[in-house]
mmCIF file with all atom_site columns, C-alpha atoms in Angstrom:
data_model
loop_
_atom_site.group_PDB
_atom_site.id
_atom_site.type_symbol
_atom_site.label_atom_id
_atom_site.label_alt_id
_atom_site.label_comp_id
_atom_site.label_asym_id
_atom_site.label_entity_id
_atom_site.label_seq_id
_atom_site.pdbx_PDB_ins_code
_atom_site.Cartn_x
_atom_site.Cartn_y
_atom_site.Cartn_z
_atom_site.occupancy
_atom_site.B_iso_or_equiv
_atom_site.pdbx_formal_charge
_atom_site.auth_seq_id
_atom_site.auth_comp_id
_atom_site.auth_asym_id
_atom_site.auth_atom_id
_atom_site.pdbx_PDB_model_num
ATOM 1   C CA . UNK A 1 1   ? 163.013 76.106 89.989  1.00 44.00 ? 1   UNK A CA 1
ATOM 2   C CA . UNK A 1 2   ? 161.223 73.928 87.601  1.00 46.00 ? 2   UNK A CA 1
ATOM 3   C CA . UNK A 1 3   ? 157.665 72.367 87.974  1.00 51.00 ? 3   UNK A CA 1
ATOM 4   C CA . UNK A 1 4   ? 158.388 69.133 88.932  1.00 52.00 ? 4   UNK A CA 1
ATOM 5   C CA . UNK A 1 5   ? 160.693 70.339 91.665  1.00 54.00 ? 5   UNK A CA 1
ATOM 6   C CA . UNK A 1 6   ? 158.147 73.171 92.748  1.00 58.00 ? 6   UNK A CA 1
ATOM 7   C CA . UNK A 1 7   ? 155.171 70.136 92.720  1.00 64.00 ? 7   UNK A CA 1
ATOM 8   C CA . UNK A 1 8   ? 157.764 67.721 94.910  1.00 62.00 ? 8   UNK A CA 1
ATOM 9   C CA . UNK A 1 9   ? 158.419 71.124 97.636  1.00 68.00 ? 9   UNK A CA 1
ATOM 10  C CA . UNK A 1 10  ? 155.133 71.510 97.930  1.00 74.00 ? 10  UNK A CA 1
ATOM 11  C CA . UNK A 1 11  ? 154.023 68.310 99.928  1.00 77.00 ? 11  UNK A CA 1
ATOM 12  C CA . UNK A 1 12  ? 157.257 68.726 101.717 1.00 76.00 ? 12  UNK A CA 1
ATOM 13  C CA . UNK A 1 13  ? 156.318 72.440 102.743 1.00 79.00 ? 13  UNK A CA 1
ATOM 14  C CA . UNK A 1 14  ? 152.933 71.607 104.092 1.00 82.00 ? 14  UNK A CA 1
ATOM 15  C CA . UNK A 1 15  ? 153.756 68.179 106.300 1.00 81.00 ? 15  UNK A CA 1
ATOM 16  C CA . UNK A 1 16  ? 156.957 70.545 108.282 1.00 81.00 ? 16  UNK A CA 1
ATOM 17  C CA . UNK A 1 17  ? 154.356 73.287 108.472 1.00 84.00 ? 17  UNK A CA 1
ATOM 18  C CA . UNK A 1 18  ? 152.012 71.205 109.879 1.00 85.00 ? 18  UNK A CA 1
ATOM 19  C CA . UNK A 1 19  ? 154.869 69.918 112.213 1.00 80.00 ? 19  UNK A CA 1
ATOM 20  C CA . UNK A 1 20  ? 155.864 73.155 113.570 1.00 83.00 ? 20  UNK A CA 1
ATOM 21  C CA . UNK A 1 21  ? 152.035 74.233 114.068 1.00 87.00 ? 21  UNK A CA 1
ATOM 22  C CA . UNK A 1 22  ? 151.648 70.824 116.432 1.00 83.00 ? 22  UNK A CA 1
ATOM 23  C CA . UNK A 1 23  ? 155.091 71.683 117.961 1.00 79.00 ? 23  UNK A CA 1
ATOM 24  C CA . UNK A 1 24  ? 153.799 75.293 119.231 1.00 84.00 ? 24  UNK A CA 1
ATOM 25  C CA . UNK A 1 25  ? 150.472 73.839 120.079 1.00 82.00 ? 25  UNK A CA 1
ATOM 26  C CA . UNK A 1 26  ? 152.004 71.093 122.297 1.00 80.00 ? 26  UNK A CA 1
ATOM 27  C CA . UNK A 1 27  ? 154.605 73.919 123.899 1.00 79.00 ? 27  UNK A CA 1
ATOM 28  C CA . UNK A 1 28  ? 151.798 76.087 124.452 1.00 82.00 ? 28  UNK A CA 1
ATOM 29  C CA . UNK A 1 29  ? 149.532 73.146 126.338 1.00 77.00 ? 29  UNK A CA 1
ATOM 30  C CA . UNK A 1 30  ? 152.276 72.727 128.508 1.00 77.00 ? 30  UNK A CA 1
ATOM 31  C CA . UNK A 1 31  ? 153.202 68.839 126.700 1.00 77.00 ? 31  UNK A CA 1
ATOM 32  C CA . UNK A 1 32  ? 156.632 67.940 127.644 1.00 74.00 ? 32  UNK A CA 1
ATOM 33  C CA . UNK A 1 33  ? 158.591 64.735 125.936 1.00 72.00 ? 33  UNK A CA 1
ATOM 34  C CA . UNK A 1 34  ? 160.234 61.879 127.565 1.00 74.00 ? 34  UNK A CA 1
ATOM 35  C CA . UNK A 1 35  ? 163.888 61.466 127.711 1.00 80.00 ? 35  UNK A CA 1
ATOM 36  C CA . UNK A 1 36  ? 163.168 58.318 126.060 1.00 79.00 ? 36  UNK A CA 1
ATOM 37  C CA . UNK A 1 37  ? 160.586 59.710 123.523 1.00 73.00 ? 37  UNK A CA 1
ATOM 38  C CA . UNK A 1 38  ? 163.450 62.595 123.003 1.00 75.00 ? 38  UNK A CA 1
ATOM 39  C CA . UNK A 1 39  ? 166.532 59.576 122.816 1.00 80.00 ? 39  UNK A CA 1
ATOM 40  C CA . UNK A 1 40  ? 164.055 57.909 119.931 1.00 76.00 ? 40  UNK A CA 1
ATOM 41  C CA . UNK A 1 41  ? 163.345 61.170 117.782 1.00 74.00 ? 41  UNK A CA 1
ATOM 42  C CA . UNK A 1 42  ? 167.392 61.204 117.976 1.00 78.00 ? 42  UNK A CA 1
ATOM 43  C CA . UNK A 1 43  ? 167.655 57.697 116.896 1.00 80.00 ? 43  UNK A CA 1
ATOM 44  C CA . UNK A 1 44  ? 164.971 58.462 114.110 1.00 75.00 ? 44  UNK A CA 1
ATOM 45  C CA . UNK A 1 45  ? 167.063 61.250 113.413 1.00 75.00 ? 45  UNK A CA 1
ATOM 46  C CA . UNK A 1 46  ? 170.027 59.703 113.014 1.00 80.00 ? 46  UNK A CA 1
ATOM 47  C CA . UNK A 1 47  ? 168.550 56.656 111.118 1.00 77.00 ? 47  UNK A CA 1
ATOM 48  C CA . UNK A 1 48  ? 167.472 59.241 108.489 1.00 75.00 ? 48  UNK A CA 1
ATOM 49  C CA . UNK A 1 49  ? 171.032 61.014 108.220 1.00 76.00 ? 49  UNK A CA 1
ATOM 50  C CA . UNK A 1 50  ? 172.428 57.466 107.731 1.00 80.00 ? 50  UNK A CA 1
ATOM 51  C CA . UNK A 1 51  ? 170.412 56.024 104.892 1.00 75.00 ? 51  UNK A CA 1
ATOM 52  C CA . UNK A 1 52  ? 170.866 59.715 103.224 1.00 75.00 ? 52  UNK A CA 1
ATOM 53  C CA . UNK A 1 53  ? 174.525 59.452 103.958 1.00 78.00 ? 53  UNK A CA 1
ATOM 54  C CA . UNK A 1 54  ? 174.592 56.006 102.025 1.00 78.00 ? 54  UNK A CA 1
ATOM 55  C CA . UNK A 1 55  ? 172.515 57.448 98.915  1.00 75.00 ? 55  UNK A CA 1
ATOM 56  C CA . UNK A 1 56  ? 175.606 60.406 98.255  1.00 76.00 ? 56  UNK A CA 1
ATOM 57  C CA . UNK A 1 57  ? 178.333 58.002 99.245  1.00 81.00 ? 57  UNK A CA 1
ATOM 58  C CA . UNK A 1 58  ? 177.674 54.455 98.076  1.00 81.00 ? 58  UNK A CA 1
ATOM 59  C CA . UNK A 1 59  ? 175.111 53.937 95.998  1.00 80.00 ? 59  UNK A CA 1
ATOM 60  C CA . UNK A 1 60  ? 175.360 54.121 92.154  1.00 81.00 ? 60  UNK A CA 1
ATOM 61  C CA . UNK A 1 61  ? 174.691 57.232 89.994  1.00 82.00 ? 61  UNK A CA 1
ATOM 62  C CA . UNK A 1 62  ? 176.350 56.083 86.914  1.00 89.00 ? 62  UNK A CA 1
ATOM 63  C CA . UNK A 1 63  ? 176.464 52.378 86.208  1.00 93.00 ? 63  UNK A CA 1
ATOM 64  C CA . UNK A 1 64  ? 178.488 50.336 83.715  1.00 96.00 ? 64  UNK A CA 1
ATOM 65  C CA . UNK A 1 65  ? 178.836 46.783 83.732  1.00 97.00 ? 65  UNK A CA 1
ATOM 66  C CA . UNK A 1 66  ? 181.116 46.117 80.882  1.00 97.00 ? 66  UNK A CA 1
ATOM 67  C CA . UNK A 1 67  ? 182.183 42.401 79.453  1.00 97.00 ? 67  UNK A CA 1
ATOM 68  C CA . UNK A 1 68  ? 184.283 41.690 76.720  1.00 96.00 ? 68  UNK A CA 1
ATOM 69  C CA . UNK A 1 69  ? 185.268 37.923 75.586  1.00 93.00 ? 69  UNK A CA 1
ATOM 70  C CA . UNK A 1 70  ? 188.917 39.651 74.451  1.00 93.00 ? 70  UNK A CA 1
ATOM 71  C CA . UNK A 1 71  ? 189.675 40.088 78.335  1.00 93.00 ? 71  UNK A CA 1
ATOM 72  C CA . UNK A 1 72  ? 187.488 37.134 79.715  1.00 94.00 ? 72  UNK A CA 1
ATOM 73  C CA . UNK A 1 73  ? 186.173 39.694 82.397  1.00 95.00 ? 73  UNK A CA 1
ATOM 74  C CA . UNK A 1 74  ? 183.328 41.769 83.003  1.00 97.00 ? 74  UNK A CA 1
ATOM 75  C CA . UNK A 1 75  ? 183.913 45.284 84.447  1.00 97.00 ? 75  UNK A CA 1
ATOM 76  C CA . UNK A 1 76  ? 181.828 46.890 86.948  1.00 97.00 ? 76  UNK A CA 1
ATOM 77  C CA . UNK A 1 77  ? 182.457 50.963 87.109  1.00 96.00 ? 77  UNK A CA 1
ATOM 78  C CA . UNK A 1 78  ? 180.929 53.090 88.692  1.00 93.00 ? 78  UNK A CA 1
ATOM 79  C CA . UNK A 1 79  ? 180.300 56.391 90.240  1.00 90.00 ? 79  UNK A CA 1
ATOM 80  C CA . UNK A 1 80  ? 178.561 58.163 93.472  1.00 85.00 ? 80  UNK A CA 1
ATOM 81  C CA . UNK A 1 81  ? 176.690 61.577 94.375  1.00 78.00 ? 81  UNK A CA 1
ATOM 82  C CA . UNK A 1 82  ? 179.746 62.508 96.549  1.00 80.00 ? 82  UNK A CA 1
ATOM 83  C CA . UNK A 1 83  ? 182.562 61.134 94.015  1.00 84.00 ? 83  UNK A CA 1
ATOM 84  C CA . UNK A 1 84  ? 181.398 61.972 90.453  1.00 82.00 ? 84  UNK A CA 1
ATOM 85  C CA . UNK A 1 85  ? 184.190 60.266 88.589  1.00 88.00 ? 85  UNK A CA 1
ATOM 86  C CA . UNK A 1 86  ? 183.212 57.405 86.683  1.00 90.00 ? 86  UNK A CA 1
ATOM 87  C CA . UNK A 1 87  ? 186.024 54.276 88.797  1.00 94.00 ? 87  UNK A CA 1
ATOM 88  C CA . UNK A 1 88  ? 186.285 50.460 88.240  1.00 95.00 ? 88  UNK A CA 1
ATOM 89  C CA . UNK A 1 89  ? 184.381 48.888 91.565  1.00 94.00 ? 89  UNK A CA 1
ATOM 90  C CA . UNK A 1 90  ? 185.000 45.231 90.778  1.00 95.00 ? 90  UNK A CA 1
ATOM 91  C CA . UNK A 1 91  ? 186.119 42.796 87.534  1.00 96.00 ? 91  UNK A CA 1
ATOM 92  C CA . UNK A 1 92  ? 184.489 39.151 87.479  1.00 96.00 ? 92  UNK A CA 1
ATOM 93  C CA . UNK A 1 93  ? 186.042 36.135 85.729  1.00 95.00 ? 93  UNK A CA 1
ATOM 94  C CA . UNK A 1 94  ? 184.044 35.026 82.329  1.00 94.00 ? 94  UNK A CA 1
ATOM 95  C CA . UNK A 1 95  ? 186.487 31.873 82.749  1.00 92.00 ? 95  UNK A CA 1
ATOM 96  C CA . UNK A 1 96  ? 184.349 28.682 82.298  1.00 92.00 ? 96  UNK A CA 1
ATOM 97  C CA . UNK A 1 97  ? 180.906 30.852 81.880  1.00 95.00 ? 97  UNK A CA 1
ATOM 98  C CA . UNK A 1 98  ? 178.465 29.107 79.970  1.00 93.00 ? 98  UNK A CA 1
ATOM 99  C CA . UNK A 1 99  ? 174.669 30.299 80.736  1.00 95.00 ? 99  UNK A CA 1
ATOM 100 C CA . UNK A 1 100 ? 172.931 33.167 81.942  1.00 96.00 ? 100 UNK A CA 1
ATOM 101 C CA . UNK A 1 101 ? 169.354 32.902 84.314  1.00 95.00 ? 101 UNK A CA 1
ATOM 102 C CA . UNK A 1 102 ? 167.321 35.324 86.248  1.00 96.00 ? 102 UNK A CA 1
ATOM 103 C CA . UNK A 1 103 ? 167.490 35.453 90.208  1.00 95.00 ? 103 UNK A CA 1
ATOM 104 C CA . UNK A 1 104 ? 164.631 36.706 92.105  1.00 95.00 ? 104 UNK A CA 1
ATOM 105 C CA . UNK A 1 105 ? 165.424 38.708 95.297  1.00 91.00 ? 105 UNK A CA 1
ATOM 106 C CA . UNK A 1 106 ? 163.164 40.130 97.532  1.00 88.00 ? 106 UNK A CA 1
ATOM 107 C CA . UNK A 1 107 ? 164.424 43.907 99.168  1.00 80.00 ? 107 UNK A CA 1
ATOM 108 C CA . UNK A 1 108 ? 162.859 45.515 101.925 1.00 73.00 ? 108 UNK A CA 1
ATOM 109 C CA . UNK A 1 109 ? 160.460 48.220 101.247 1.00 67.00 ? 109 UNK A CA 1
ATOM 110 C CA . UNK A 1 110 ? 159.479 50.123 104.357 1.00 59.00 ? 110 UNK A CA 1
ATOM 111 C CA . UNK A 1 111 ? 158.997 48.515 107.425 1.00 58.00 ? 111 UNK A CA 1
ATOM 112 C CA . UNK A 1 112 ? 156.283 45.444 106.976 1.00 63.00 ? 112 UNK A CA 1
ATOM 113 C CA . UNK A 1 113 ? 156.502 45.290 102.937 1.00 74.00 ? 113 UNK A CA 1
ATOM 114 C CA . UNK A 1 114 ? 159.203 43.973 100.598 1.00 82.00 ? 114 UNK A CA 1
ATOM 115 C CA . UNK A 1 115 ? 159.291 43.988 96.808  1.00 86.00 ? 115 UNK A CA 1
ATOM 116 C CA . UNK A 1 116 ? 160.262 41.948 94.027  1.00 91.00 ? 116 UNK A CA 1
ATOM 117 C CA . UNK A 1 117 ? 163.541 42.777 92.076  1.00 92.00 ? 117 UNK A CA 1
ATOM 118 C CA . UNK A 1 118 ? 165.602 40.908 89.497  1.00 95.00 ? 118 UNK A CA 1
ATOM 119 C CA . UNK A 1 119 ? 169.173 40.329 88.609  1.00 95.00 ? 119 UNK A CA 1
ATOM 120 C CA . UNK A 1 120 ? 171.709 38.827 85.523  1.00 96.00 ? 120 UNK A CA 1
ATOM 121 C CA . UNK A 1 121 ? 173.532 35.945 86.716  1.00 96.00 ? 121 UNK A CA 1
ATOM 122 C CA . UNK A 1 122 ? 176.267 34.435 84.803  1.00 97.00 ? 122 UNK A CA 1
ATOM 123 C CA . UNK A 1 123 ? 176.237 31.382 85.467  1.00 95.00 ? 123 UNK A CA 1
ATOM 124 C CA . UNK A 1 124 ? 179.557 28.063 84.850  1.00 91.00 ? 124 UNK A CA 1
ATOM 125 C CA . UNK A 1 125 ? 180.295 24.502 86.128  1.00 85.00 ? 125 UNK A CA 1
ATOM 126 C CA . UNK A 1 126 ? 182.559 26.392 88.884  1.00 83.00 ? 126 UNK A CA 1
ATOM 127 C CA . UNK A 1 127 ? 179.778 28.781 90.247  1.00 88.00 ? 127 UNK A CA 1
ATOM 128 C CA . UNK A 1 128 ? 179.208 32.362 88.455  1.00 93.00 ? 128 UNK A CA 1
ATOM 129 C CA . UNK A 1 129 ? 178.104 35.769 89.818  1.00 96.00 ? 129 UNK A CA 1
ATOM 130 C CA . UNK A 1 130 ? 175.353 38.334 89.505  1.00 96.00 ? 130 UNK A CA 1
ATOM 131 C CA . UNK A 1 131 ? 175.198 41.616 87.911  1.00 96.00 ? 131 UNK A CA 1
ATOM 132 C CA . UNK A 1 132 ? 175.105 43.896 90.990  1.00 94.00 ? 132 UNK A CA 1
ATOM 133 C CA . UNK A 1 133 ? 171.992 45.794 89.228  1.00 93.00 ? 133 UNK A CA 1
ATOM 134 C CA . UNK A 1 134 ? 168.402 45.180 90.524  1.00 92.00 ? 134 UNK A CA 1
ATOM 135 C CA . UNK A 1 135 ? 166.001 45.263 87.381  1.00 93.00 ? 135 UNK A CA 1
ATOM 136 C CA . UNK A 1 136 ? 162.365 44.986 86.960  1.00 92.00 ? 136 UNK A CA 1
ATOM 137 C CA . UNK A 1 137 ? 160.920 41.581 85.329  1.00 93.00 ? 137 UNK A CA 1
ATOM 138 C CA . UNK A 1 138 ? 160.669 42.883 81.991  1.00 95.00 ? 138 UNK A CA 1
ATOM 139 C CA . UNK A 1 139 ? 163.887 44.783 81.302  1.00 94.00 ? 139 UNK A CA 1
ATOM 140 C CA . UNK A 1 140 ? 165.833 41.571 83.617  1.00 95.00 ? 140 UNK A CA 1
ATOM 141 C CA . UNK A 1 141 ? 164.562 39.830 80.168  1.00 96.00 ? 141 UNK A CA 1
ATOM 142 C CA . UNK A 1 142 ? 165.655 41.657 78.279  1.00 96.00 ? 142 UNK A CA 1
ATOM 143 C CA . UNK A 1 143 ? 169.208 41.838 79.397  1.00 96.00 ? 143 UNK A CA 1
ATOM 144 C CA . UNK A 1 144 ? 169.461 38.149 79.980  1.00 96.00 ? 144 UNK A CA 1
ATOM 145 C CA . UNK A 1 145 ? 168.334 37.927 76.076  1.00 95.00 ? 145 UNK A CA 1
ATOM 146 C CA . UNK A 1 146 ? 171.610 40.129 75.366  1.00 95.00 ? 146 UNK A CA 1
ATOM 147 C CA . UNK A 1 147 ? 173.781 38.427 78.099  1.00 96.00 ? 147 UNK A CA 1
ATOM 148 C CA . UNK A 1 148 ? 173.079 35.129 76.243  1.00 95.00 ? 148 UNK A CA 1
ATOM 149 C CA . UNK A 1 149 ? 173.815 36.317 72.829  1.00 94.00 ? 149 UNK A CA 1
ATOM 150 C CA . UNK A 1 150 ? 177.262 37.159 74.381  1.00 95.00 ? 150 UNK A CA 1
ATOM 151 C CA . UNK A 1 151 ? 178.242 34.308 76.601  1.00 94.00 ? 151 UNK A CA 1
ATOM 152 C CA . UNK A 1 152 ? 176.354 31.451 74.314  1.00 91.00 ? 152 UNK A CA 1
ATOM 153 C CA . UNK A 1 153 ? 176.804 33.027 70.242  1.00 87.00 ? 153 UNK A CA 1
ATOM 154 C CA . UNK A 1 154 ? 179.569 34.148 68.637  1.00 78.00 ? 154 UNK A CA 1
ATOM 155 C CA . UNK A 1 155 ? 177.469 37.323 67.389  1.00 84.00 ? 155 UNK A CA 1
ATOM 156 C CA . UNK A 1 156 ? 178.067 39.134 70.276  1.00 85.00 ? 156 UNK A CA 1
ATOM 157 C CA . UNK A 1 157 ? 181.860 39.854 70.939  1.00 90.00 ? 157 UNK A CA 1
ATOM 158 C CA . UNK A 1 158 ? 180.568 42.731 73.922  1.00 94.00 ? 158 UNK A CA 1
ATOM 159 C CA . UNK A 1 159 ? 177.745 42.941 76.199  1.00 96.00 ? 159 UNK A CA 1
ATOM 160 C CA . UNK A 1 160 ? 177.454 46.138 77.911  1.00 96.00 ? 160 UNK A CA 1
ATOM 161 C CA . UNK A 1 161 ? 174.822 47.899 80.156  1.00 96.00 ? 161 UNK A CA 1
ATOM 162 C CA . UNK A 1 162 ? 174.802 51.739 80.792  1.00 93.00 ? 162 UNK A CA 1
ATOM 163 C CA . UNK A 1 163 ? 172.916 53.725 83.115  1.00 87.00 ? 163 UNK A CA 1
ATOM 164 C CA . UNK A 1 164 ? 174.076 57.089 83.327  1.00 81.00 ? 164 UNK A CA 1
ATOM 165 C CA . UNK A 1 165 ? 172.818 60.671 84.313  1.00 72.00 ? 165 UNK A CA 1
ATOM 166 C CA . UNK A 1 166 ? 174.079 64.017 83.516  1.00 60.00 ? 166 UNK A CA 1
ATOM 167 C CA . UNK A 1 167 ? 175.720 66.500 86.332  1.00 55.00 ? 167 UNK A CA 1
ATOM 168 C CA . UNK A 1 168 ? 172.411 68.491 86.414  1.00 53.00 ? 168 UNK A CA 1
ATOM 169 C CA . UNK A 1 169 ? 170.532 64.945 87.165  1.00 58.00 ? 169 UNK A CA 1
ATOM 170 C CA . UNK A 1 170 ? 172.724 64.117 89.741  1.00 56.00 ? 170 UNK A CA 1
ATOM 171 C CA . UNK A 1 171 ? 172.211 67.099 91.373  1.00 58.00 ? 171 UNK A CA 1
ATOM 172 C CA . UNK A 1 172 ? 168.093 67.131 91.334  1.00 63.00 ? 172 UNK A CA 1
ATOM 173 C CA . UNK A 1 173 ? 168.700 63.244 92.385  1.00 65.00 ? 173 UNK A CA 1
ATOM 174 C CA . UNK A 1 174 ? 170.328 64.214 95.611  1.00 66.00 ? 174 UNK A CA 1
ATOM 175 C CA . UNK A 1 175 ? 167.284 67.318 96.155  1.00 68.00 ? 175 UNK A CA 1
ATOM 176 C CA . UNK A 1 176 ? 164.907 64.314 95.514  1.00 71.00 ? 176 UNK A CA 1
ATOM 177 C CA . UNK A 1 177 ? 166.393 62.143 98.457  1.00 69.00 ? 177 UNK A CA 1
ATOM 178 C CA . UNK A 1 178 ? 167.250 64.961 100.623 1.00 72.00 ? 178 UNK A CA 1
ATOM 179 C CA . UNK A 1 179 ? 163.295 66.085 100.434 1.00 73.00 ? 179 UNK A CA 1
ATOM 180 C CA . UNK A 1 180 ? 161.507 62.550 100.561 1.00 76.00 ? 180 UNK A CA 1
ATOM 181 C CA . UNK A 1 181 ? 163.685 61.723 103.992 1.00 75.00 ? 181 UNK A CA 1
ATOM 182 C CA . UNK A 1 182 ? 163.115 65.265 104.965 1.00 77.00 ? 182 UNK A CA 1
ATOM 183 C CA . UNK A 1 183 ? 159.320 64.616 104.100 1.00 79.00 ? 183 UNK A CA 1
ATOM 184 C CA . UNK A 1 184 ? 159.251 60.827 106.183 1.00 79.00 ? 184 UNK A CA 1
ATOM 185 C CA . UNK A 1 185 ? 161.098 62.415 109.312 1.00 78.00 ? 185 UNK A CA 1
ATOM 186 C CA . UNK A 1 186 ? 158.800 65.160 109.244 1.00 80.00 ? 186 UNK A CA 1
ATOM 187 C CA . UNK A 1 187 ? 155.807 63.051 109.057 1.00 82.00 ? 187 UNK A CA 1
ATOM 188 C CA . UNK A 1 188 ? 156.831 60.691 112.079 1.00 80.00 ? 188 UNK A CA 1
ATOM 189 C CA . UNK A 1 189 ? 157.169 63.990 113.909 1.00 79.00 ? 189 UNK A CA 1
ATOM 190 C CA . UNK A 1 190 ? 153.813 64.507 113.005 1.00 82.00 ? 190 UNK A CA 1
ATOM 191 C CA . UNK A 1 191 ? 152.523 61.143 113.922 1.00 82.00 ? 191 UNK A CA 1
ATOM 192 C CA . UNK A 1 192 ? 154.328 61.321 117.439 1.00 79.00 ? 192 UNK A CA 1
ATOM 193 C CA . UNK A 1 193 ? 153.332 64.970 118.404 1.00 80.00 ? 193 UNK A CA 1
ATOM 194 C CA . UNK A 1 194 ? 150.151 63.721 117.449 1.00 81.00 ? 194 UNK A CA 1
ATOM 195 C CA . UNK A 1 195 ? 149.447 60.720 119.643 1.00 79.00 ? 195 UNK A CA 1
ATOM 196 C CA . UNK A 1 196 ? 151.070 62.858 122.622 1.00 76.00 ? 196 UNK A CA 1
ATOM 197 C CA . UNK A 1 197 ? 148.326 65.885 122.081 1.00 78.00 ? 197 UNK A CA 1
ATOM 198 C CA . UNK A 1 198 ? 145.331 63.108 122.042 1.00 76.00 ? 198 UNK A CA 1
ATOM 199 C CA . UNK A 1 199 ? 146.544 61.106 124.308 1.00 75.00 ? 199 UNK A CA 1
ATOM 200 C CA . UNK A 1 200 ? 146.644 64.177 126.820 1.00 73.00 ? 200 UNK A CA 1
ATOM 201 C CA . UNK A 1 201 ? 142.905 65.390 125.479 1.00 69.00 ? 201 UNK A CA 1
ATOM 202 C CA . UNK A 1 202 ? 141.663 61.855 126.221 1.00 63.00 ? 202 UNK A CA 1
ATOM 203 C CA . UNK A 1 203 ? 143.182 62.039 130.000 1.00 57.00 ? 203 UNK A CA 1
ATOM 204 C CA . UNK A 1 204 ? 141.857 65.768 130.365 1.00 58.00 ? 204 UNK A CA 1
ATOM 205 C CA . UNK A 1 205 ? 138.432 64.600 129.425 1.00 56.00 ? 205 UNK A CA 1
ATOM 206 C CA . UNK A 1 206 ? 138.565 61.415 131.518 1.00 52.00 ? 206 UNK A CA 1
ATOM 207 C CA . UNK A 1 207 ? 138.983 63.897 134.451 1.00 50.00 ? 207 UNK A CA 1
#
């Protein structure tokens, strides 16, 4: 195990350590859950599985958005944690193409926070669509700079963007993901075994 991975378990270790500790604390004060506290650690539960389920099935590994002005198309391949080989996902119509801008989109980042993200959009008299890649501000510049050397010069016959990993980084990407939700469901057990042990210090005392 290397030292990044060893530095990442770490953290990981101590918060479902601390977990279990609070777990036989709470069993040993005689603290009993809810059947609704129990039905929303299941739900958490769940939740978790789900957005780890969509990391290995749908979202990209290996990216390649791939326009030619031979074809009049740009091709979007791609490939997942779960299905390694490199596919074509969707093609997109250069056909009356003439400009490329930046979008702004704002994503969700935890529960009360969002962040900032950019995209390529190809833009035409009869609409136009958007690189399905979110980018920060400065590389989003830097793309469009390329995109409009393709769609607007004749210097340009291929734009192409590439984002690939090798089989060993696709592995220590899905160890990442599998830790960090491991970590956050770990920590909310924390949080909720928690409150229950104060909460039922604070009655003691008020008796």
């Amino acid at each position: 195990m290397n030292g990044f991975f060893l530095m990442f378990l770490q953290p990981v270790a101590a918060i479902w350590g601390i977990f279990v500790l609070l777990l036989i604390y709470a069993r040993k004060k005689g603290l009993t859950f809810t059947r609704e506290e129990k039905k929303s650690f299941l739900l958490l539960l769940l939740v978790f599985l789900g957005v780890f389920g969509w990391f290995v099935f749908f979202e990209d590994v290996n990216f390649i958005f791939d326009c030619r002005k031979e074809t009049r198309r740009c091709d979007y391949y791609h490939s997942t944690i779960y299905n390694k080989k490199l596919r074509l996902a969707q093609s997109y119509d250069l056909t009356g193409i003439n400009a490329v801008e930046i979008k702004t989109h704002k994503r969700r980042n935890g529960k009360y926070t969002t962040k900032t993200v950019y995209r390529i959009r190809f833009s035409g008299k009869d609409g136009g669509f958007e690189m399905p890649k979110d980018f920060l501000k400065e590389d989003a510049q830097k793309q469009a700079a390329r995109a409009v050397s393709f769609v607007q010069t004749g210097i340009s016959p291929r734009y192409v963007f590439k984002e690939t990993v090798s089989d060993g980084s696709e592995k220590n990407l899905i160890v990442v993901i599998g830790l960090s939700i491991s970590m956050i469901f770990a920590m909310i057990g924390v949080l909720t075994i928690g409150i229950k042990i104060f909460q039922s210090k604070k009655i003691s005392s008020s008796f």
